[in-house]
Amino acid sequence: MSESALLSHGNDFGSGRMGGVGEENGGFRGHQQPKWFTPRRVLVLFCCINLLNYLDRGTIASNGVNGVPGDAGCKKDETCFHGSGIQGEFGLTYFQDGILSSAFMVGLLAASPVFAHLSKTLNPFRLIGVGLSVWVFATAGCGFSVGFWSITTFRMLVGVGEASFVSLAAPFILDVAPPSQSSSWMSIFYMFIPVGVAMGYVYGGVVGGALGWRAAFWIESLLMLPFAVFGFVSDRIYLKGSLDKLQAIPQSDVEVADVPTADEVDSGVHEPLGGDGVNNKASALLPGGLLSDIKELAMSKVYTTNVLGYIVYNFVLGAYSYWGPKAGQAIFNMGNADEVFGGVTILAGIVGTYCGGRFLDYIGSSLRNSFKLLGVATAVGATGCFIAFMSQSLVAFIILLAVGEFFLFATQGPVNFVSLRSVNPNLQALAMAMSTVCIHIFGDVPSAPLVGLFQVLLILTVNEKALPGPTTASRMKYF
């Protein structure tokens, strides 16, 4: 099939007529789609799940839930300051607090490639349901934790729960999105990352202050429960695939036996999601198959260049997102740091992420244009955030932070668009999984605890009394 024919086929399938293709016979190529299924409903469903995932990220970092440490050596029966939130109740150090913020990454990084590889032979919606069920259990467990190690363990399980979703959602969305709006749809999905984190700051501050930090986790768990159940009860979904071959998602593991032969695939009959002509379930699950796929990703210069840049981006953004509210509270004596950072991030995240995707669609969503947009937006955004934390005025700080975050979040849609479009369609889920692994294990996972450790070292070495004032001391510690 020619390139123009592929684009024409994609436009027919993704322009809102996806559910209507073959409607005269009640389904898609003789197969009935679920009654709930339309491309926009898939987008809305995944956006809601993404919102809750990142609401949890903001919640654990909020002052209302994370809290502040008590006075050194303060005992329970003494009248000294005992701290608040998780830090106060469990007596965490700055380094332990940084570890807590990154603990969920352990489960996420370990499970993401596994879920992505399993999606070649198992129903991805079922895999998402399994992952979200683990998430529900783990967030509820955070509320019942009794100390540093128990809550750290539950945070690791939260990462396992997220793994299936972060690997499989983006390929779903790219599959159903209208080709002329593919970057915009990706940006809408990733727009809920900053929105979720920002809402988590506000949610954690309000719920943690009113009901206690444990209640914040329990409510999260209840909110995600319906989505976990839906992942198990949803009927089979048929997708168009990213090339001329059509793809079908098995309803259950036992239906893998119905996968067509290679001749049937060539004649237009659909293959499993992520199918590459491999019809043997056992061979698809062999570790060697996974390693071979990872090697193929590593050989892609466009993909690896994109991921390397994304690693640096996430290292800086991870430190900003976790320590930003604390820095604002210390530097400017902001009693409402959670609300201020939450509001700025919500506004900049929504507008910036959406505008980034729309602008890429406007100039043409090619890999070359994507890299140009990523380079300019990252440079401008980093400069704005750097100047913001060096400013003397609270108003200037908020304005510069908003401008910086606008450009930083404008990269969310394009950077993931590149990760998906630069690899073969059957590797898209694994590409998202390995991108997630790399940007976290080398990016925002070490950044939060390293900044916390850096603060401890500065507190021990900097004599604040010798500095011009407490504001300057606070700047040095958090800078």
GROMACS .gro file of N, CA and C in nm, residues 268-418:
model
  453
  268GLY      N    1  -0.565  -0.938   0.465
  268GLY     CA    2  -0.646  -0.832   0.523
  268GLY      C    3  -0.710  -0.867   0.653
  269VAL      N    4  -0.697  -0.992   0.699
  269VAL     CA    5  -0.754  -1.030   0.828
  269VAL      C    6  -0.664  -0.977   0.937
  270HIS      N    7  -0.721  -0.935   1.048
  270HIS     CA    8  -0.646  -0.865   1.150
  270HIS      C    9  -0.560  -0.957   1.235
  271GLU      N   10  -0.458  -0.896   1.298
  271GLU     CA   11  -0.364  -0.967   1.383
  271GLU      C   12  -0.369  -0.907   1.522
  272PRO      N   13  -0.306  -0.968   1.622
  272PRO     CA   14  -0.313  -0.915   1.757
  272PRO      C   15  -0.247  -0.780   1.769
  273LEU      N   16  -0.290  -0.702   1.868
  273LEU     CA   17  -0.228  -0.573   1.894
  273LEU      C   18  -0.079  -0.592   1.912
  274GLY      N   19  -0.003  -0.513   1.838
  274GLY     CA   20   0.141  -0.525   1.844
  274GLY      C   21   0.192  -0.643   1.765
  275GLY      N   22   0.103  -0.709   1.686
  275GLY     CA   23   0.144  -0.828   1.616
  275GLY      C   24   0.250  -0.803   1.512
  276ASP      N   25   0.340  -0.894   1.498
  276ASP     CA   26   0.446  -0.881   1.400
  276ASP      C   27   0.458  -1.009   1.319
  277GLY      N   28   0.344  -1.077   1.302
  277GLY     CA   29   0.347  -1.203   1.232
  277GLY      C   30   0.375  -1.320   1.323
  278VAL      N   31   0.394  -1.296   1.453
  278VAL     CA   32   0.422  -1.403   1.548
  278VAL      C   33   0.290  -1.451   1.605
  279ASN      N   34   0.254  -1.574   1.577
  279ASN     CA   35   0.128  -1.628   1.624
  279ASN      C   36   0.146  -1.728   1.737
  280ASN      N   37   0.269  -1.755   1.773
  280ASN     CA   38   0.297  -1.849   1.880
  280ASN      C   39   0.308  -1.773   2.010
  281LYS      N   40   0.212  -1.794   2.098
  281LYS     CA   41   0.210  -1.719   2.224
  281LYS      C   42   0.335  -1.743   2.307
  282ALA      N   43   0.380  -1.865   2.311
  282ALA     CA   44   0.497  -1.896   2.393
  282ALA      C   45   0.621  -1.825   2.342
  283SER      N   46   0.640  -1.822   2.208
  283SER     CA   47   0.759  -1.757   2.154
  283SER      C   48   0.757  -1.608   2.179
  284ALA      N   49   0.638  -1.548   2.181
  284ALA     CA   50   0.629  -1.404   2.205
  284ALA      C   51   0.667  -1.369   2.347
  285LEU      N   52   0.654  -1.464   2.439
  285LEU     CA   53   0.681  -1.437   2.579
  285LEU      C   54   0.823  -1.474   2.620
  286LEU      N   55   0.902  -1.529   2.528
  286LEU     CA   56   1.038  -1.566   2.562
  286LEU      C   57   1.121  -1.443   2.596
  287PRO      N   58   1.207  -1.450   2.700
  287PRO     CA   59   1.291  -1.336   2.734
  287PRO      C   60   1.375  -1.288   2.617
  288GLY      N   61   1.421  -1.383   2.534
  288GLY     CA   62   1.501  -1.344   2.418
  288GLY      C   63   1.425  -1.254   2.324
  289GLY      N   64   1.293  -1.275   2.311
  289GLY     CA   65   1.212  -1.188   2.228
  289GLY      C   66   1.209  -1.047   2.280
  290LEU      N   67   1.197  -1.032   2.411
  290LEU     CA   68   1.197  -0.900   2.472
  290LEU      C   69   1.331  -0.831   2.452
  291LEU      N   70   1.439  -0.904   2.474
  291LEU     CA   71   1.573  -0.845   2.458
  291LEU      C   72   1.598  -0.806   2.313
  292SER      N   73   1.549  -0.886   2.221
  292SER     CA   74   1.564  -0.853   2.080
  292SER      C   75   1.490  -0.725   2.044
  293ASP      N   76   1.369  -0.710   2.099
  293ASP     CA   77   1.292  -0.588   2.074
  293ASP      C   78   1.360  -0.466   2.134
  294ILE      N   79   1.415  -0.481   2.254
  294ILE     CA   80   1.486  -0.369   2.317
  294ILE      C   81   1.608  -0.330   2.235
  295LYS      N   82   1.679  -0.429   2.182
  295LYS     CA   83   1.795  -0.401   2.098
  295LYS      C   84   1.755  -0.324   1.973
  296GLU      N   85   1.641  -0.361   1.916
  296GLU     CA   86   1.593  -0.291   1.797
  296GLU      C   87   1.561  -0.145   1.828
  297LEU      N   88   1.503  -0.121   1.945
  297LEU     CA   89   1.477   0.017   1.986
  297LEU      C   90   1.607   0.095   2.002
  298ALA      N   91   1.706   0.032   2.063
  298ALA     CA   92   1.834   0.099   2.087
  298ALA      C   93   1.906   0.134   1.958
  299MET      N   94   1.877   0.062   1.850
  299MET     CA   95   1.941   0.088   1.722
  299MET      C   96   1.879   0.205   1.648
  300SER      N   97   1.765   0.252   1.696
  300SER     CA   98   1.698   0.366   1.632
  300SER      C   99   1.760   0.496   1.682
  301LYS      N  100   1.830   0.568   1.594
  301LYS     CA  101   1.898   0.691   1.635
  301LYS      C  102   1.798   0.800   1.675
  302VAL      N  103   1.688   0.808   1.603
  302VAL     CA  104   1.587   0.910   1.635
  302VAL      C  105   1.527   0.883   1.772
  303TYR      N  106   1.491   0.758   1.796
  303TYR     CA  107   1.430   0.722   1.925
  303TYR      C  108   1.527   0.746   2.041
  304THR      N  109   1.651   0.700   2.028
  304THR     CA  110   1.747   0.715   2.137
  304THR      C  111   1.782   0.861   2.162
  305THR      N  112   1.794   0.941   2.057
  305THR     CA  113   1.821   1.085   2.075
  305THR      C  114   1.707   1.152   2.150
  306ASN      N  115   1.586   1.117   2.113
  306ASN     CA  116   1.469   1.173   2.179
  306ASN      C  117   1.465   1.135   2.327
  307VAL      N  118   1.493   1.009   2.358
  307VAL     CA  119   1.490   0.963   2.496
  307VAL      C  120   1.601   1.027   2.579
  308LEU      N  121   1.720   1.045   2.521
  308LEU     CA  122   1.830   1.109   2.595
  308LEU      C  123   1.793   1.252   2.635
  309GLY      N  124   1.733   1.326   2.543
  309GLY     CA  125   1.688   1.460   2.577
  309GLY      C  126   1.579   1.460   2.682
  310TYR      N  127   1.491   1.362   2.673
  310TYR     CA  128   1.381   1.350   2.769
  310TYR      C  129   1.433   1.316   2.909
  311ILE      N  130   1.544   1.244   2.917
  311ILE     CA  131   1.605   1.212   3.047
  311ILE      C  132   1.648   1.339   3.119
  312VAL      N  133   1.722   1.424   3.049
  312VAL     CA  134   1.770   1.550   3.109
  312VAL      C  135   1.652   1.637   3.151
  313TYR      N  136   1.554   1.645   3.065
  313TYR     CA  137   1.433   1.723   3.093
  313TYR      C  138   1.367   1.676   3.222
  314ASN      N  139   1.352   1.545   3.238
  314ASN     CA  140   1.284   1.492   3.356
  314ASN      C  141   1.367   1.502   3.482
  315PHE      N  142   1.499   1.501   3.470
  315PHE     CA  143   1.582   1.518   3.588
  315PHE      C  144   1.554   1.654   3.653
  316VAL      N  145   1.552   1.757   3.571
  316VAL     CA  146   1.527   1.892   3.622
  316VAL      C  147   1.382   1.907   3.667
  317LEU      N  148   1.289   1.859   3.586
  317LEU     CA  149   1.147   1.876   3.619
  317LEU      C  150   1.110   1.797   3.744
  318GLY      N  151   1.174   1.682   3.766
  318GLY     CA  152   1.146   1.605   3.886
  318GLY      C  153   1.181   1.680   4.013
  319ALA      N  154   1.296   1.749   4.010
  319ALA     CA  155   1.335   1.828   4.127
  319ALA      C  156   1.242   1.946   4.147
  320TYR      N  157   1.204   2.013   4.038
  320TYR     CA  158   1.113   2.126   4.048
  320TYR      C  159   0.977   2.083   4.104
  321SER      N  160   0.923   1.973   4.053
  321SER     CA  161   0.788   1.934   4.091
  321SER      C  162   0.779   1.892   4.237
  322TYR      N  163   0.885   1.828   4.289
  322TYR     CA  164   0.878   1.780   4.427
  322TYR      C  165   0.919   1.887   4.527
  323TRP      N  166   1.029   1.957   4.500
  323TRP     CA  167   1.080   2.054   4.596
  323TRP      C  168   1.031   2.196   4.569
  324GLY      N  169   0.965   2.217   4.457
  324GLY     CA  170   0.918   2.351   4.424
  324GLY      C  171   0.828   2.414   4.529
  325PRO      N  172   0.719   2.345   4.571
  325PRO     CA  173   0.634   2.403   4.675
  325PRO      C  174   0.708   2.432   4.805
  326LYS      N  175   0.800   2.344   4.843
  326LYS     CA  176   0.876   2.366   4.965
  326LYS      C  177   0.970   2.486   4.950
  327ALA      N  178   1.030   2.499   4.830
  327ALA     CA  179   1.118   2.613   4.806
  327ALA      C  180   1.041   2.744   4.810
  328GLY      N  181   0.924   2.746   4.746
  328GLY     CA  182   0.843   2.867   4.748
  328GLY      C  183   0.800   2.905   4.888
  329GLN      N  184   0.767   2.805   4.968
  329GLN     CA  185   0.727   2.831   5.106
  329GLN      C  186   0.843   2.887   5.187
  330ALA      N  187   0.964   2.834   5.165
  330ALA     CA  188   1.081   2.879   5.242
  330ALA      C  189   1.132   3.015   5.195
  331ILE      N  190   1.135   3.037   5.064
  331ILE     CA  191   1.194   3.160   5.011
  331ILE      C  192   1.103   3.280   5.033
  332PHE      N  193   0.975   3.264   5.004
  332PHE     CA  194   0.882   3.377   5.008
  332PHE      C  195   0.786   3.370   5.127
  333ASN      N  196   0.809   3.276   5.220
  333ASN     CA  197   0.721   3.261   5.337
  333ASN      C  198   0.575   3.244   5.294
  334MET      N  199   0.553   3.160   5.196
  334MET     CA  200   0.420   3.139   5.142
  334MET      C  201   0.346   3.036   5.226
  335GLY      N  202   0.240   3.079   5.292
  335GLY     CA  203   0.161   2.985   5.369
  335GLY      C  204   0.074   2.897   5.282
  336ASN      N  205   0.050   2.942   5.158
  336ASN     CA  206  -0.035   2.867   5.064
  336ASN      C  207   0.046   2.819   4.944
  337ALA      N  208   0.164   2.766   4.970
  337ALA     CA  209   0.253   2.725   4.860
  337ALA      C  210   0.190   2.616   4.774
  338ASP      N  211   0.119   2.521   4.836
  338ASP     CA  212   0.055   2.415   4.758
  338ASP      C  213  -0.045   2.473   4.658
  339GLU      N  214  -0.127   2.567   4.706
  339GLU     CA  215  -0.230   2.625   4.620
  339GLU      C  216  -0.169   2.709   4.508
  340VAL      N  217  -0.064   2.787   4.541
  340VAL     CA  218   0.000   2.872   4.440
  340VAL      C  219   0.065   2.787   4.331
  341PHE      N  220   0.146   2.689   4.373
  341PHE     CA  221   0.212   2.603   4.275
  341PHE      C  222   0.109   2.521   4.198
  342GLY      N  223   0.006   2.476   4.267
  342GLY     CA  224  -0.098   2.401   4.199
  342GLY      C  225  -0.169   2.484   4.094
  343GLY      N  226  -0.205   2.608   4.129
  343GLY     CA  227  -0.273   2.694   4.034
  343GLY      C  228  -0.189   2.729   3.913
  344VAL      N  229  -0.063   2.765   3.937
  344VAL     CA  230   0.027   2.800   3.826
  344VAL      C  231   0.049   2.680   3.736
  345THR      N  232   0.070   2.563   3.795
  345THR     CA  233   0.098   2.444   3.716
  345THR      C  234  -0.025   2.398   3.638
  346ILE      N  235  -0.143   2.410   3.698
  346ILE     CA  236  -0.265   2.376   3.626
  346ILE      C  237  -0.280   2.463   3.502
  347LEU      N  238  -0.266   2.595   3.520
  347LEU     CA  239  -0.283   2.688   3.408
  347LEU      C  240  -0.178   2.666   3.301
  348ALA      N  241  -0.051   2.665   3.343
  348ALA     CA  242   0.058   2.647   3.247
  348ALA      C  243   0.053   2.509   3.183
  349GLY      N  244   0.017   2.407   3.261
  349GLY     CA  245   0.012   2.272   3.208
  349GLY      C  246  -0.096   2.254   3.103
  350ILE      N  247  -0.216   2.304   3.132
  350ILE     CA  248  -0.326   2.291   3.037
  350ILE      C  249  -0.295   2.366   2.908
  351VAL      N  250  -0.263   2.495   2.922
  351VAL     CA  251  -0.242   2.579   2.804
  351VAL      C  252  -0.116   2.537   2.728
  352GLY      N  253  -0.006   2.515   2.802
  352GLY     CA  254   0.120   2.482   2.737
  352GLY      C  255   0.116   2.349   2.664
  353THR      N  256   0.066   2.245   2.730
  353THR     CA  257   0.063   2.113   2.668
  353THR      C  258  -0.026   2.111   2.546
  354TYR      N  259  -0.143   2.172   2.557
  354TYR     CA  260  -0.235   2.174   2.443
  354TYR      C  261  -0.179   2.257   2.327
  355CYS      N  262  -0.124   2.373   2.359
  355CYS     CA  263  -0.068   2.459   2.254
  355CYS      C  264   0.049   2.392   2.184
  356GLY      N  265   0.131   2.318   2.258
  356GLY     CA  266   0.243   2.248   2.196
  356GLY      C  267   0.197   2.148   2.092
  357GLY      N  268   0.094   2.069   2.125
  357GLY     CA  269   0.042   1.973   2.030
  357GLY      C  270  -0.027   2.038   1.912
  358ARG      N  271  -0.106   2.142   1.937
  358ARG     CA  272  -0.175   2.212   1.829
  358ARG      C  273  -0.076   2.278   1.735
  359PHE      N  274   0.029   2.337   1.791
  359PHE     CA  275   0.128   2.405   1.707
  359PHE      C  276   0.202   2.305   1.619
  360LEU      N  277   0.232   2.187   1.674
  360LEU     CA  278   0.300   2.085   1.594
  360LEU      C  279   0.210   2.038   1.480
  361ASP      N  280   0.081   2.019   1.506
  361ASP     CA  281  -0.011   1.983   1.399
  361ASP      C  282  -0.019   2.094   1.295
  362TYR      N  283  -0.011   2.219   1.339
  362TYR     CA  284  -0.021   2.334   1.249
  362TYR      C  285   0.098   2.341   1.154
  363ILE      N  286   0.219   2.321   1.206
  363ILE     CA  287   0.339   2.330   1.122
  363ILE      C  288   0.368   2.199   1.051
  364GLY      N  289   0.296   2.094   1.088
  364GLY     CA  290   0.318   1.962   1.027
  364GLY      C  291   0.387   1.869   1.125
  365SER      N  292   0.316   1.764   1.163
  365SER     CA  293   0.367   1.675   1.269
  365SER      C  294   0.468   1.576   1.213
  366SER      N  295   0.582   1.628   1.171
  366SER     CA  296   0.693   1.544   1.125
  366SER      C  297   0.795   1.532   1.237
  367LEU      N  298   0.885   1.436   1.224
  367LEU     CA  299   0.990   1.420   1.324
  367LEU      C  300   1.082   1.541   1.327
  368ARG      N  301   1.114   1.596   1.210
  368ARG     CA  302   1.202   1.712   1.204
  368ARG      C  303   1.140   1.832   1.276
  369ASN      N  304   1.014   1.860   1.247
  369ASN     CA  305   0.947   1.972   1.314
  369ASN      C  306   0.931   1.948   1.463
  370SER      N  307   0.912   1.823   1.501
  370SER     CA  308   0.900   1.791   1.643
  370SER      C  309   1.028   1.825   1.718
  371PHE      N  310   1.143   1.790   1.662
  371PHE     CA  311   1.270   1.819   1.728
  371PHE      C  312   1.295   1.970   1.736
  372LYS      N  313   1.258   2.044   1.632
  372LYS     CA  314   1.274   2.189   1.636
  372LYS      C  315   1.191   2.249   1.750
  373LEU      N  316   1.067   2.205   1.759
  373LEU     CA  317   0.979   2.256   1.865
  373LEU      C  318   1.031   2.218   2.002
  374LEU      N  319   1.079   2.096   2.017
  374LEU     CA  320   1.131   2.050   2.146
  374LEU      C  321   1.252   2.132   2.189
  375GLY      N  322   1.343   2.160   2.097
  375GLY     CA  323   1.464   2.236   2.130
  375GLY      C  324   1.434   2.377   2.176
  376VAL      N  325   1.349   2.448   2.102
  376VAL     CA  326   1.316   2.587   2.135
  376VAL      C  327   1.237   2.594   2.266
  377ALA      N  328   1.135   2.510   2.280
  377ALA     CA  329   1.049   2.515   2.399
  377ALA      C  330   1.127   2.481   2.525
  378THR      N  331   1.216   2.383   2.518
  378THR     CA  332   1.294   2.345   2.636
  378THR      C  333   1.389   2.456   2.678
  379ALA      N  334   1.455   2.520   2.582
  379ALA     CA  335   1.549   2.627   2.614
  379ALA      C  336   1.479   2.746   2.678
  380VAL      N  337   1.366   2.787   2.622
  380VAL     CA  338   1.293   2.901   2.676
  380VAL      C  339   1.234   2.866   2.813
  381GLY      N  340   1.178   2.747   2.827
  381GLY     CA  341   1.119   2.707   2.954
  381GLY      C  342   1.219   2.697   3.066
  382ALA      N  343   1.336   2.639   3.038
  382ALA     CA  344   1.439   2.627   3.141
  382ALA      C  345   1.489   2.763   3.186
  383THR      N  346   1.505   2.855   3.092
  383THR     CA  347   1.550   2.990   3.126
  383THR      C  348   1.449   3.060   3.215
  384GLY      N  349   1.321   3.047   3.183
  384GLY     CA  350   1.218   3.111   3.264
  384GLY      C  351   1.214   3.060   3.406
  385CYS      N  352   1.224   2.929   3.424
  385CYS     CA  353   1.222   2.871   3.559
  385CYS      C  354   1.347   2.909   3.638
  386PHE      N  355   1.461   2.914   3.572
  386PHE     CA  356   1.586   2.951   3.639
  386PHE      C  357   1.578   3.093   3.693
  387ILE      N  358   1.532   3.185   3.610
  387ILE     CA  359   1.521   3.325   3.653
  387ILE      C  360   1.416   3.340   3.762
  388ALA      N  361   1.309   3.259   3.756
  388ALA     CA  362   1.202   3.269   3.855
  388ALA      C  363   1.255   3.247   3.996
  389PHE      N  364   1.337   3.143   4.016
  389PHE     CA  365   1.386   3.112   4.149
  389PHE      C  366   1.498   3.205   4.194
  390MET      N  367   1.545   3.292   4.106
  390MET     CA  368   1.644   3.393   4.143
  390MET      C  369   1.582   3.530   4.164
  391SER      N  370   1.452   3.542   4.138
  391SER     CA  371   1.385   3.672   4.149
  391SER      C  372   1.365   3.711   4.295
  392GLN      N  373   1.351   3.841   4.317
  392GLN     CA  374   1.332   3.895   4.452
  392GLN      C  375   1.185   3.918   4.486
  393SER      N  376   1.102   3.928   4.384
  393SER     CA  377   0.961   3.959   4.403
  393SER      C  378   0.875   3.834   4.385
  394LEU      N  379   0.774   3.819   4.470
  394LEU     CA  380   0.683   3.706   4.459
  394LEU      C  381   0.603   3.713   4.330
  395VAL      N  382   0.561   3.833   4.291
  395VAL     CA  383   0.485   3.849   4.166
  395VAL      C  384   0.570   3.808   4.046
  396ALA      N  385   0.695   3.856   4.044
  396ALA     CA  386   0.785   3.819   3.934
  396ALA      C  387   0.811   3.669   3.933
  397PHE      N  388   0.823   3.610   4.051
  397PHE     CA  389   0.845   3.466   4.061
  397PHE      C  390   0.730   3.389   3.998
  398ILE      N  391   0.607   3.427   4.030
  398ILE     CA  392   0.490   3.356   3.979
  398ILE      C  393   0.479   3.371   3.827
  399ILE      N  394   0.501   3.494   3.777
  399ILE     CA  395   0.491   3.518   3.633
  399ILE      C  396   0.597   3.439   3.556
  400LEU      N  397   0.722   3.448   3.603
  400LEU     CA  398   0.830   3.378   3.535
  400LEU      C  399   0.813   3.226   3.543
  401LEU      N  400   0.765   3.177   3.657
  401LEU     CA  401   0.741   3.034   3.671
  401LEU      C  402   0.633   2.988   3.574
  402ALA      N  403   0.528   3.069   3.559
  402ALA     CA  404   0.420   3.034   3.467
  402ALA      C  405   0.469   3.030   3.323
  403VAL      N  406   0.550   3.128   3.285
  403VAL     CA  407   0.605   3.131   3.149
  403VAL      C  408   0.696   3.011   3.125
  404GLY      N  409   0.783   2.984   3.223
  404GLY     CA  410   0.874   2.870   3.209
  404GLY      C  411   0.800   2.739   3.198
  405GLU      N  412   0.699   2.719   3.284
  405GLU     CA  413   0.624   2.594   3.281
  405GLU      C  414   0.542   2.582   3.153
  406PHE      N  415   0.493   2.693   3.099
  406PHE     CA  416   0.419   2.690   2.973
  406PHE      C  417   0.503   2.625   2.863
  407PHE      N  418   0.626   2.672   2.848
  407PHE     CA  419   0.711   2.619   2.742
  407PHE      C  420   0.760   2.478   2.773
  408LEU      N  421   0.785   2.449   2.899
  408LEU     CA  422   0.828   2.313   2.934
  408LEU      C  423   0.719   2.211   2.906
  409PHE      N  424   0.595   2.245   2.941
  409PHE     CA  425   0.486   2.150   2.919
  409PHE      C  426   0.444   2.144   2.773
  410ALA      N  427   0.484   2.242   2.692
  410ALA     CA  428   0.454   2.237   2.549
  410ALA      C  429   0.524   2.121   2.480
  411THR      N  430   0.621   2.061   2.547
  411THR     CA  431   0.696   1.949   2.488
  411THR      C  432   0.629   1.814   2.509
  412GLN      N  433   0.530   1.804   2.595
  412GLN     CA  434   0.478   1.674   2.634
  412GLN      C  435   0.420   1.593   2.518
  413GLY      N  436   0.335   1.656   2.439
  413GLY     CA  437   0.279   1.585   2.324
  413GLY      C  438   0.384   1.550   2.220
  414PRO      N  439   0.463   1.648   2.173
  414PRO     CA  440   0.563   1.620   2.070
  414PRO      C  441   0.667   1.516   2.108
  415VAL      N  442   0.716   1.518   2.233
  415VAL     CA  443   0.822   1.423   2.269
  415VAL      C  444   0.771   1.279   2.268
  416ASN      N  445   0.648   1.258   2.310
  416ASN     CA  446   0.593   1.124   2.306
  416ASN      C  447   0.547   1.085   2.166
  417PHE      N  448   0.508   1.184   2.087
  417PHE     CA  449   0.477   1.160   1.947
  417PHE      C  450   0.600   1.105   1.874
  418VAL      N  451   0.716   1.164   1.902
  418VAL     CA  452   0.841   1.117   1.840
  418VAL      C  453   0.872   0.974   1.884
   0.00000   0.00000   0.00000
